[in-house]
mmCIF file of C-alpha atoms in Angstrom:
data_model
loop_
_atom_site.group_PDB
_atom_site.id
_atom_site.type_symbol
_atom_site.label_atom_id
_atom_site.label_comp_id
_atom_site.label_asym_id
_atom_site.label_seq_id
_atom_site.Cartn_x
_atom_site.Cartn_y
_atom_site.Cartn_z
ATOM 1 C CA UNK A 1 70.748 91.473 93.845
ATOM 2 C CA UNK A 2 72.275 89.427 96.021
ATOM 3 C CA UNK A 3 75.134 90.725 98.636
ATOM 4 C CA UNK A 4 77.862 87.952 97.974
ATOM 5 C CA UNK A 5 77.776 88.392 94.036
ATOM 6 C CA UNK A 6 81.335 89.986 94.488
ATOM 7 C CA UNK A 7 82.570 92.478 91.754
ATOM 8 C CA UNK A 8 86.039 93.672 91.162
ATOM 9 C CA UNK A 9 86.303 97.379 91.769
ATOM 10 C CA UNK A 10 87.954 99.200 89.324
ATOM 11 C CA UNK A 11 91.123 97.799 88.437
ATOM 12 C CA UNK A 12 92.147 97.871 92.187
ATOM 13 C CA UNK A 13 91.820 93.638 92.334
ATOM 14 C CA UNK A 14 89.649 93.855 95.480
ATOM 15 C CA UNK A 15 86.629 92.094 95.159
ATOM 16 C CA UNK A 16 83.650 93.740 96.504
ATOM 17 C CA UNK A 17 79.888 93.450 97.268
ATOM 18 C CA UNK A 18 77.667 95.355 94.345
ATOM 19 C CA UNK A 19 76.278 97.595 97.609
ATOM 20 C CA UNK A 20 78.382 99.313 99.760
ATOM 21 C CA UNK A 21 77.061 100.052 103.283
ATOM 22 C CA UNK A 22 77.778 103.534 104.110
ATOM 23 C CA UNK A 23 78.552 104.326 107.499
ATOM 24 C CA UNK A 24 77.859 108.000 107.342
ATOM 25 C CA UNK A 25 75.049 107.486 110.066
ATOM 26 C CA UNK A 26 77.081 105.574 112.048
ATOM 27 C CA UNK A 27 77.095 106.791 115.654
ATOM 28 C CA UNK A 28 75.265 110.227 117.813
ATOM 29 C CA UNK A 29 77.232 113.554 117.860
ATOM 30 C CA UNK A 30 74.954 116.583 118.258
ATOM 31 C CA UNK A 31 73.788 118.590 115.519
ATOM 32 C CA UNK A 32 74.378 115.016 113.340
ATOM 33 C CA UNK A 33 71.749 113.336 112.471
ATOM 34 C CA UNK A 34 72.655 109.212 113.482
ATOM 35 C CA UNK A 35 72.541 106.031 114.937
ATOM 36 C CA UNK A 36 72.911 104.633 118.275
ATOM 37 C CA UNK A 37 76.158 102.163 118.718
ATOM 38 C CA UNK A 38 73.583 99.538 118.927
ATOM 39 C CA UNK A 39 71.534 100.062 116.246
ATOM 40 C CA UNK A 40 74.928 100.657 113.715
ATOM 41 C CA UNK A 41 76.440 97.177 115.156
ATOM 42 C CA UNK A 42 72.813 95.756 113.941
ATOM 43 C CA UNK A 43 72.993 96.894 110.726
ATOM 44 C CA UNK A 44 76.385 96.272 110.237
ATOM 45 C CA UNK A 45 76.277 92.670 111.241
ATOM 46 C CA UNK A 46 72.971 92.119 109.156
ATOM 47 C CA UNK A 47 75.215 93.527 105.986
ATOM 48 C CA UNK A 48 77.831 91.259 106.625
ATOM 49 C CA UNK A 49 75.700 87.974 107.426
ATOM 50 C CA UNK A 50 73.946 88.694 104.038
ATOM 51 C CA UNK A 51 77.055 88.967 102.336
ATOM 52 C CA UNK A 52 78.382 92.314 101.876
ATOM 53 C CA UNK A 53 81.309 92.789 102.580
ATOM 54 C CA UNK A 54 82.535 96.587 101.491
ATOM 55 C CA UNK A 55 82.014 99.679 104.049
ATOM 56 C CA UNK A 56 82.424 102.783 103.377
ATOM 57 C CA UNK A 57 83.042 105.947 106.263
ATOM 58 C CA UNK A 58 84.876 109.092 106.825
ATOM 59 C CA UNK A 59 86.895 110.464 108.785
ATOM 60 C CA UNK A 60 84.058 113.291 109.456
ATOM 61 C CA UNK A 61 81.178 110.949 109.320
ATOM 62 C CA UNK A 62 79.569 112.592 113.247
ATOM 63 C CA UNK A 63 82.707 113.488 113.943
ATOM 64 C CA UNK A 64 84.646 110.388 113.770
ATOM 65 C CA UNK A 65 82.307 108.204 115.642
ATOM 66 C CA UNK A 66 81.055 106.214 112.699
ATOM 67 C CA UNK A 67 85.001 104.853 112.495
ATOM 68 C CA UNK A 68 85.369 104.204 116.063
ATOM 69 C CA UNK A 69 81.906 102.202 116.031
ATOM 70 C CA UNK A 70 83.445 99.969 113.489
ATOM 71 C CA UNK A 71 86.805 99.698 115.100
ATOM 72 C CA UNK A 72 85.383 98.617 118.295
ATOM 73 C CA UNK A 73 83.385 96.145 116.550
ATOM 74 C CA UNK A 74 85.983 94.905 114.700
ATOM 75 C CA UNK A 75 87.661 94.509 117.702
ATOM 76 C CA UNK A 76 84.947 92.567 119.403
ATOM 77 C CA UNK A 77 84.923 90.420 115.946
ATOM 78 C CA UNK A 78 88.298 89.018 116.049
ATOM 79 C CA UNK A 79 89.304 87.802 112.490
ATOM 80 C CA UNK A 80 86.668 89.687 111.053
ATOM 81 C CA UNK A 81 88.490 92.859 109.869
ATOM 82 C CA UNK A 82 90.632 90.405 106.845
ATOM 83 C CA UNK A 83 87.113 90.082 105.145
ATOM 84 C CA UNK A 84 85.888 93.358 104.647
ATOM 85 C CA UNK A 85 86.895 95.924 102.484
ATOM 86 C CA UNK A 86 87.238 99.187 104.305
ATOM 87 C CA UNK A 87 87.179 102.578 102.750
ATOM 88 C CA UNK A 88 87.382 105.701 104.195
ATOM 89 C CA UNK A 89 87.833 109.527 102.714
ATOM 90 C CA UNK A 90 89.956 112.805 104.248
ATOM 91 C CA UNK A 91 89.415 116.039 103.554
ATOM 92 C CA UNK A 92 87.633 118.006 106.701
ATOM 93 C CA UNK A 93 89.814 119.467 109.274
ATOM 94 C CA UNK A 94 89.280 117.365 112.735
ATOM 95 C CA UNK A 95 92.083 119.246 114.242
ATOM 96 C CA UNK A 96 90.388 122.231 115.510
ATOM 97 C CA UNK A 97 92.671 125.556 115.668
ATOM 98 C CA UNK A 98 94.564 124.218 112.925
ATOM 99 C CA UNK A 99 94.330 126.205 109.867
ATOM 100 C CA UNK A 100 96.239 123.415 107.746
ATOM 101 C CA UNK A 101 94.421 120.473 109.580
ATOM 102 C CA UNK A 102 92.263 119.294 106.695
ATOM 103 C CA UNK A 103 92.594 119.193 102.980
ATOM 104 C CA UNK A 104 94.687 117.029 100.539
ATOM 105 C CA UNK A 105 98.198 118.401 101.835
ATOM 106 C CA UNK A 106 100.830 116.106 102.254
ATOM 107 C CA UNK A 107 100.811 116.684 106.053
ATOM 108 C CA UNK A 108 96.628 116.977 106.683
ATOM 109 C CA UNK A 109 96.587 113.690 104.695
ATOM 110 C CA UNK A 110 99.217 111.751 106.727
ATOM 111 C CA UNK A 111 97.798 113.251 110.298
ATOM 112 C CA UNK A 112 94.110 112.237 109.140
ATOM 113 C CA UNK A 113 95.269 108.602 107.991
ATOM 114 C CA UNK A 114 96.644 108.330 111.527
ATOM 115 C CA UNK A 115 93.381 109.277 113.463
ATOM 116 C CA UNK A 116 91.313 107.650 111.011
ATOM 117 C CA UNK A 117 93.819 104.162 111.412
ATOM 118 C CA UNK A 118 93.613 104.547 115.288
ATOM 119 C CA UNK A 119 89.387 105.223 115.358
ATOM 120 C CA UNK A 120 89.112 101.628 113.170
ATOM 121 C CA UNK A 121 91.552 100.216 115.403
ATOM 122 C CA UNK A 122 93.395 98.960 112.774
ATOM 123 C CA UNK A 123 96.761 98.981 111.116
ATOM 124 C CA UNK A 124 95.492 99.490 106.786
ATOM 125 C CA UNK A 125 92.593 100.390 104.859
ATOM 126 C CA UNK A 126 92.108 99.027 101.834
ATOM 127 C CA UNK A 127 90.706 101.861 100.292
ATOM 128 C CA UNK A 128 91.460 105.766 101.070
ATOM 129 C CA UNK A 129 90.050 108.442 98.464
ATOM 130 C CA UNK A 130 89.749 112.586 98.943
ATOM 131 C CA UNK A 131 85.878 113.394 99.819
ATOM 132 C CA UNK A 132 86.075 116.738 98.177
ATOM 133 C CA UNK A 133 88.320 118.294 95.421
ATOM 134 C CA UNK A 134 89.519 121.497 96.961
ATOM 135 C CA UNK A 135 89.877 123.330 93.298
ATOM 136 C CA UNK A 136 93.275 125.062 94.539
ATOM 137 C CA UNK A 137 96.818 124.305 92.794
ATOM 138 C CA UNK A 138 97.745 123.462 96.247
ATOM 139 C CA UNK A 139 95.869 119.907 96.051
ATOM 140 C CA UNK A 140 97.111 119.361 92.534
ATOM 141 C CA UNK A 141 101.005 120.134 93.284
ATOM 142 C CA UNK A 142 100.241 118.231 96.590
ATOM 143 C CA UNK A 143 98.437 115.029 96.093
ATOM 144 C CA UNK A 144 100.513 112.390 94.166
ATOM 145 C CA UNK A 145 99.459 109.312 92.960
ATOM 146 C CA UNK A 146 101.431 106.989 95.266
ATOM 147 C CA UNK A 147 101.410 107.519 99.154
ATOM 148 C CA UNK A 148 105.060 106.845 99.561
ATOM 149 C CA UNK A 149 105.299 108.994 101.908
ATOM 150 C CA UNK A 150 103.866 106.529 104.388
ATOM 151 C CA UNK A 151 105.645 103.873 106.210
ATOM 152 C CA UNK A 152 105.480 100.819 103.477
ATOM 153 C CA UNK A 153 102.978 99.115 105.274
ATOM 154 C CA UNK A 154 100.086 102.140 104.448
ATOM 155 C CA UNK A 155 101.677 102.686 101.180
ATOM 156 C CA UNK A 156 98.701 102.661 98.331
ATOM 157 C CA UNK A 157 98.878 103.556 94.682
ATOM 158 C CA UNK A 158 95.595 105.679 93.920
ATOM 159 C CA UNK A 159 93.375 104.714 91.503
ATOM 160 C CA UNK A 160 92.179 108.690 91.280
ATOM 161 C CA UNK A 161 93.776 111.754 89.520
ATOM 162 C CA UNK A 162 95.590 113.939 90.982
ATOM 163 C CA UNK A 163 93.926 116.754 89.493
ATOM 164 C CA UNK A 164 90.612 117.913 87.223
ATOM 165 C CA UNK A 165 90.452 118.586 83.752
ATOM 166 C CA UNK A 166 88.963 121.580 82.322
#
């Protein structure tokens, strides 16, 4: 199937690529099993000359070098970044020491869409999601399904409940 046969995801209006690439093995941190900077900027510009045009990382992906691979690159790409569709996920505590440092809380989620904004070098994402339902109350009475809380530049509306059935 070919890369550039766009599809729109969900009801979001973005029109994607059928195949996301996923960064997860973007970039070296020890214990992580990855990719050289190199070898990430081949494969990412062989996604995009082919077409694609929707990547997908974390803010945990080896420790937030997948997302600072891409935002260099975007950087080095000027122009580029308005093409692709970026997504990225929270959840995992990057703030060593900080008991309340990851999760879906109001303030985790805000402090991770920071880091995660500054490692793409760039000022939105165009896609944000929770990588792991935490099962507690906490997340349901915390996560809402508008980020208003943000400055209205970042403000989303998520496409994802705010809580499990069942």
């Amino acid at each position: 199937m070919p890369l550039d046969n766009y599809l729109t995801l969900g009801r979001s209006g973005l029109r994607v690529s059928p195949f996301a690439l996923g960064a997860m093995t973007f970039g070296e941190d020890p214990g992580a099993a990855g990719s050289s900077v190199e070898e990430s900027e081949k494969v990412l510009g062989t996604y995009l000359d082919r077409g694609g045009n929707f990547v997908d990382t974390a803010n945990f992906y080896t420790n937030g070098h997948s997302e600072r691979i891409l935002g260099d690159w975007f950087a080095a790409h000027p122009g580029q970044r308005e093409h692709v569709v970026v997504a990225s996920k929270f959840f995992c505590n990057m703030f060593p020491g900080d008991p309340n440092g990851g999760g879906a809380g109001r303030g985790s989620i805000v402090a991770q869409l920071h880091e995660t904004l500054r490692r793409l070098n760039t000022d939105y994402l165009d896609l944000y999601w929770l990588h792991n339902w935490t099962g507690t109350p906490r997340s349901r009475k915390r996560c809402v399904p508008s980020t208003t809380w943000c400055v209205p530049e970042r403000s989303a509306t998520s496409a994802c409940p705010t809580f499990r059935h069942g």
